[in-house]
Short mmCIF file of C-alpha atoms in Angstrom, two decimals:
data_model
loop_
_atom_site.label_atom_id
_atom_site.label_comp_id
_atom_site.label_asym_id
_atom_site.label_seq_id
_atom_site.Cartn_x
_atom_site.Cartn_y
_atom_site.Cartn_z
CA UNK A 195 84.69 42.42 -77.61
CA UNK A 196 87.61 40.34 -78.49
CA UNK A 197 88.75 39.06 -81.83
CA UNK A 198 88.31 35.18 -82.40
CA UNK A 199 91.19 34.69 -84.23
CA UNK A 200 94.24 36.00 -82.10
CA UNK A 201 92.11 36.71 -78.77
CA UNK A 202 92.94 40.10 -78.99
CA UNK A 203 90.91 42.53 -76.71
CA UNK A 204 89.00 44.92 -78.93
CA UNK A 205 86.99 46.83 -76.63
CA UNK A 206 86.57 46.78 -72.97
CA UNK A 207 84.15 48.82 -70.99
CA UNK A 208 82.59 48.89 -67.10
CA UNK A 209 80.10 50.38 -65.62
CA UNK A 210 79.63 51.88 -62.98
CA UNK A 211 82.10 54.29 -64.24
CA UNK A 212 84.06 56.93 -62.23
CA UNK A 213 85.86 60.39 -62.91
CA UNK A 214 89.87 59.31 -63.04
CA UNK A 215 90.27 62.89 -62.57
CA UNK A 216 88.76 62.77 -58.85
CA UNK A 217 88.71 58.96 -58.20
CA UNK A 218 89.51 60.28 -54.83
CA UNK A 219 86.13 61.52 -54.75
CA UNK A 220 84.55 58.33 -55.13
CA UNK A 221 82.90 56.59 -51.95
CA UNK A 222 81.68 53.20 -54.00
CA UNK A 223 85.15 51.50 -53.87
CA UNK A 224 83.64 48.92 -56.37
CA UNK A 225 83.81 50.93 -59.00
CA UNK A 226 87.91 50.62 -59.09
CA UNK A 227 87.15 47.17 -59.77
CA UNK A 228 87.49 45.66 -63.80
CA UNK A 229 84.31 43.87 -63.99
CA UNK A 230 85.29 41.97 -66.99
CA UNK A 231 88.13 40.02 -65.17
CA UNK A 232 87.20 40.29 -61.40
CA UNK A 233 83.54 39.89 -60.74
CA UNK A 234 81.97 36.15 -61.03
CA UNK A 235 78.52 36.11 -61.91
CA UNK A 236 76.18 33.00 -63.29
CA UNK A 237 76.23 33.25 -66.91
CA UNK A 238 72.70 31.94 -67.43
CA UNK A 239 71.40 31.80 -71.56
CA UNK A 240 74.72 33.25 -73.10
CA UNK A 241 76.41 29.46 -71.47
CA UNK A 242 74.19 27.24 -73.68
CA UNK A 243 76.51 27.30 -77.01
CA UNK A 244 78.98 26.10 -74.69
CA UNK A 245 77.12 22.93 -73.80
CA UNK A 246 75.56 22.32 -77.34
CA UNK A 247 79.47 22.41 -78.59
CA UNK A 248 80.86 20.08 -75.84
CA UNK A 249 77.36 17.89 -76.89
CA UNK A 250 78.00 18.27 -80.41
CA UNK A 251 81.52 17.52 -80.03
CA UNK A 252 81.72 14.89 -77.84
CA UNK A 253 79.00 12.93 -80.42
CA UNK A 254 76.12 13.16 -77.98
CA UNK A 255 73.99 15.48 -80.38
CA UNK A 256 73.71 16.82 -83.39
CA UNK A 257 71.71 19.79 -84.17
CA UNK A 258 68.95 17.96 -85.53
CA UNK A 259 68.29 16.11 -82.79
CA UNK A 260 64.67 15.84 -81.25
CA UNK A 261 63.96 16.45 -77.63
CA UNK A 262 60.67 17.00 -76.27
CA UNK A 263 59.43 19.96 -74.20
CA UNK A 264 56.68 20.37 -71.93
CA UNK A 265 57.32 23.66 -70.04
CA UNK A 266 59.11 22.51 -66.94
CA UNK A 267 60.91 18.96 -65.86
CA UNK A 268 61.39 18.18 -62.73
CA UNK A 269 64.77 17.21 -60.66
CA UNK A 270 64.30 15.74 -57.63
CA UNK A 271 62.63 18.42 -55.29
CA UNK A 272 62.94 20.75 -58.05
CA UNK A 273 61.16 21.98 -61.17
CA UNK A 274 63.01 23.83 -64.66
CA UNK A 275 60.53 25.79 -65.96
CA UNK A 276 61.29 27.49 -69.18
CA UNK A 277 61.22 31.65 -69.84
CA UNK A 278 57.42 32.30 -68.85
CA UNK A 279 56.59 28.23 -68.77
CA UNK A 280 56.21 28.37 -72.22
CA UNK A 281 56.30 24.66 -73.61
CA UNK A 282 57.35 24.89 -76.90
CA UNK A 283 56.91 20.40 -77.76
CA UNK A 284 59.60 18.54 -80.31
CA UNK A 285 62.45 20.17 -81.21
CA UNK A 286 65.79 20.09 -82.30
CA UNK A 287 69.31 21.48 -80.52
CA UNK A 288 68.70 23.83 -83.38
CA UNK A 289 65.65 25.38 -82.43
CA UNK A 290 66.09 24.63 -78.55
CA UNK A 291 69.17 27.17 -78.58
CA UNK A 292 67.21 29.61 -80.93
CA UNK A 293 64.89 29.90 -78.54
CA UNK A 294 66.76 29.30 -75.66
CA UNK A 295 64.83 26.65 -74.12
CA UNK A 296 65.98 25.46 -70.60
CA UNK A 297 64.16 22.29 -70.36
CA UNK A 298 65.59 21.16 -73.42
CA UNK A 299 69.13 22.03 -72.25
CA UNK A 300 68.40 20.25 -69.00
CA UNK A 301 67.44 17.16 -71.18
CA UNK A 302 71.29 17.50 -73.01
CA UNK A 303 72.93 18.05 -70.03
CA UNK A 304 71.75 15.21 -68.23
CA UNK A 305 72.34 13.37 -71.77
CA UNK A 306 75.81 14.63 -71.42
CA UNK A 307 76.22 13.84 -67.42
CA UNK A 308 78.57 15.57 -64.95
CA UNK A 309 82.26 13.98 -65.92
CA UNK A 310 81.61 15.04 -69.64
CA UNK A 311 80.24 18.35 -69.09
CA UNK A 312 82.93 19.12 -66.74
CA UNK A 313 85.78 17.57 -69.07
CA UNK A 314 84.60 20.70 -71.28
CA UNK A 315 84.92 22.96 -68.82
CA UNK A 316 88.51 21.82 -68.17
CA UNK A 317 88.95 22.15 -72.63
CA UNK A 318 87.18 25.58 -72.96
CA UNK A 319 89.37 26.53 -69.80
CA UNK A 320 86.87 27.92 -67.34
CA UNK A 321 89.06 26.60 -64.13
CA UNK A 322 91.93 28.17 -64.72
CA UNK A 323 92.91 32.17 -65.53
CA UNK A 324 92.74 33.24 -68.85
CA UNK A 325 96.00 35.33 -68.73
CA UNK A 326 94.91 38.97 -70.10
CA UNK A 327 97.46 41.36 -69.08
CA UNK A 328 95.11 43.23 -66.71
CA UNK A 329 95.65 43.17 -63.03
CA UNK A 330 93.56 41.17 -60.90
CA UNK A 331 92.15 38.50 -62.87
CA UNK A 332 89.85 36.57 -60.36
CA UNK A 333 89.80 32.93 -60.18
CA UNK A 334 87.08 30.57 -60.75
CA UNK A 335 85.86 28.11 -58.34
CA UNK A 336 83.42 25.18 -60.20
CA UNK A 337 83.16 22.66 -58.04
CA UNK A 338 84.77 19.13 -59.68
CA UNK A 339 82.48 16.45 -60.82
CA UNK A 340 82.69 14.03 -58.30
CA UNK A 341 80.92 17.06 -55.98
CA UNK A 342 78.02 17.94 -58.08
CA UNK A 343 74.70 16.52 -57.63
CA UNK A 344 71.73 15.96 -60.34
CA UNK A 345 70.71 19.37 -60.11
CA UNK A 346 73.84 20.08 -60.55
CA UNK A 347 74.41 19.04 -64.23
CA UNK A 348 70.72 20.35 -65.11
CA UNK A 349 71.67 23.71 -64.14
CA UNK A 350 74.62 23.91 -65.76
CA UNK A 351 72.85 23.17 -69.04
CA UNK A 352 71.44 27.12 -69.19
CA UNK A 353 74.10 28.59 -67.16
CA UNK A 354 73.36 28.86 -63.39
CA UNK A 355 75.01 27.39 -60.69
CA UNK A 356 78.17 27.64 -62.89
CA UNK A 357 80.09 31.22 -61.83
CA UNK A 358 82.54 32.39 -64.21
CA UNK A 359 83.94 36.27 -64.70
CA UNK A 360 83.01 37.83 -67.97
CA UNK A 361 86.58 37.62 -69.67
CA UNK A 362 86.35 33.62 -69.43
CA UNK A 363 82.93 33.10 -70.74
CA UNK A 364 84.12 35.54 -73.61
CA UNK A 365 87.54 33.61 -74.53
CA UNK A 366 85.53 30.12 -74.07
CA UNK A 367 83.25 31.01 -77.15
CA UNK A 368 85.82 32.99 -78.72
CA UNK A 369 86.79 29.29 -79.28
CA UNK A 370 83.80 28.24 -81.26
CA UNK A 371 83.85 31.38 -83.42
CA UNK A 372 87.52 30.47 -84.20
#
């Protein structure tokens, strides 16, 4: 939990957990590790605000914008289906991101295109360390624009092929809430 305003760190937690008072007991050295700030993982849903505010932002979309959905669109070789295939028809970035809606987001994403999107990335500073005064802060590694394919920039539109650690995808929309 961290507060918007001064990026203060409210509450931190991991789990697994251990016993500090017989860490030497412990055989799962991963547990030592601060999850938060050292493991990268593919944000999926929870990235979406981040590319409806680079969209909004940038003047691509506004939140009553209109896209269509049909349940799945297909990328090359490969098909976006949404949660279940639902296909939920018109509607706006509004309700798209209420109910998180990966077709749609596939739709802004190729809307916004791979220099744009990653522009953000650079703004809400997902490349580079965040500086929290914790040990061991790992880096990120997303691949520059000029490397990413078509799939590419429709994934990153609900959050997968994107890998970030927790702490960044918490101080990127930390932004937005300040």
């Amino acid at each position: 939990v961290m507060n918007p305003k001064t990026g203060e760190i409210v509450t931190l937690a991991n789990y697994p957990d251990f016993d500090p008072n017989a860490y030497q007991k412990e055989k799962d050295i991963r547990v030592f590790n601060n999850s938060a700030i050292f493991d990268l993982y593919e944000p999926g849903s929870t990235f979406k605000v981040l590319q409806i505010a680079a969209g909004i932002d940038a003047g691509k979309i506004t939140p009553g914008m209109t896209f269509h959905d049909s349940g799945s669109i297909k990328i090359g070789n490969y098909t976006i289906n949404n949660f279940e295939n639902h296909a939920y028809g018109d509607l706006t970035v509004t309700q798209a991101i209420e109910k998180s809606d990966n077709v749609v987001m596939t739709q802004i994403a190729q809307l916004l295109g791979a220099d744009l999107i990653n522009n953000y990335f650079d703004r809400f500073g997902l490349r580079k360390l965040t500086g929290i005064d914790i040990a061991r802060e790992s880096e990120n590694h997303i691949k520059p624009a000029k490397e990413w394919k078509e799939i590419d920039v429709a994934t990153s539109g609900f959050g997968q092929g994107v890998t970030l650690t927790p702490i960044q995808l918490v101080t990127s929309i930390a932004s937005l809430a300040n």
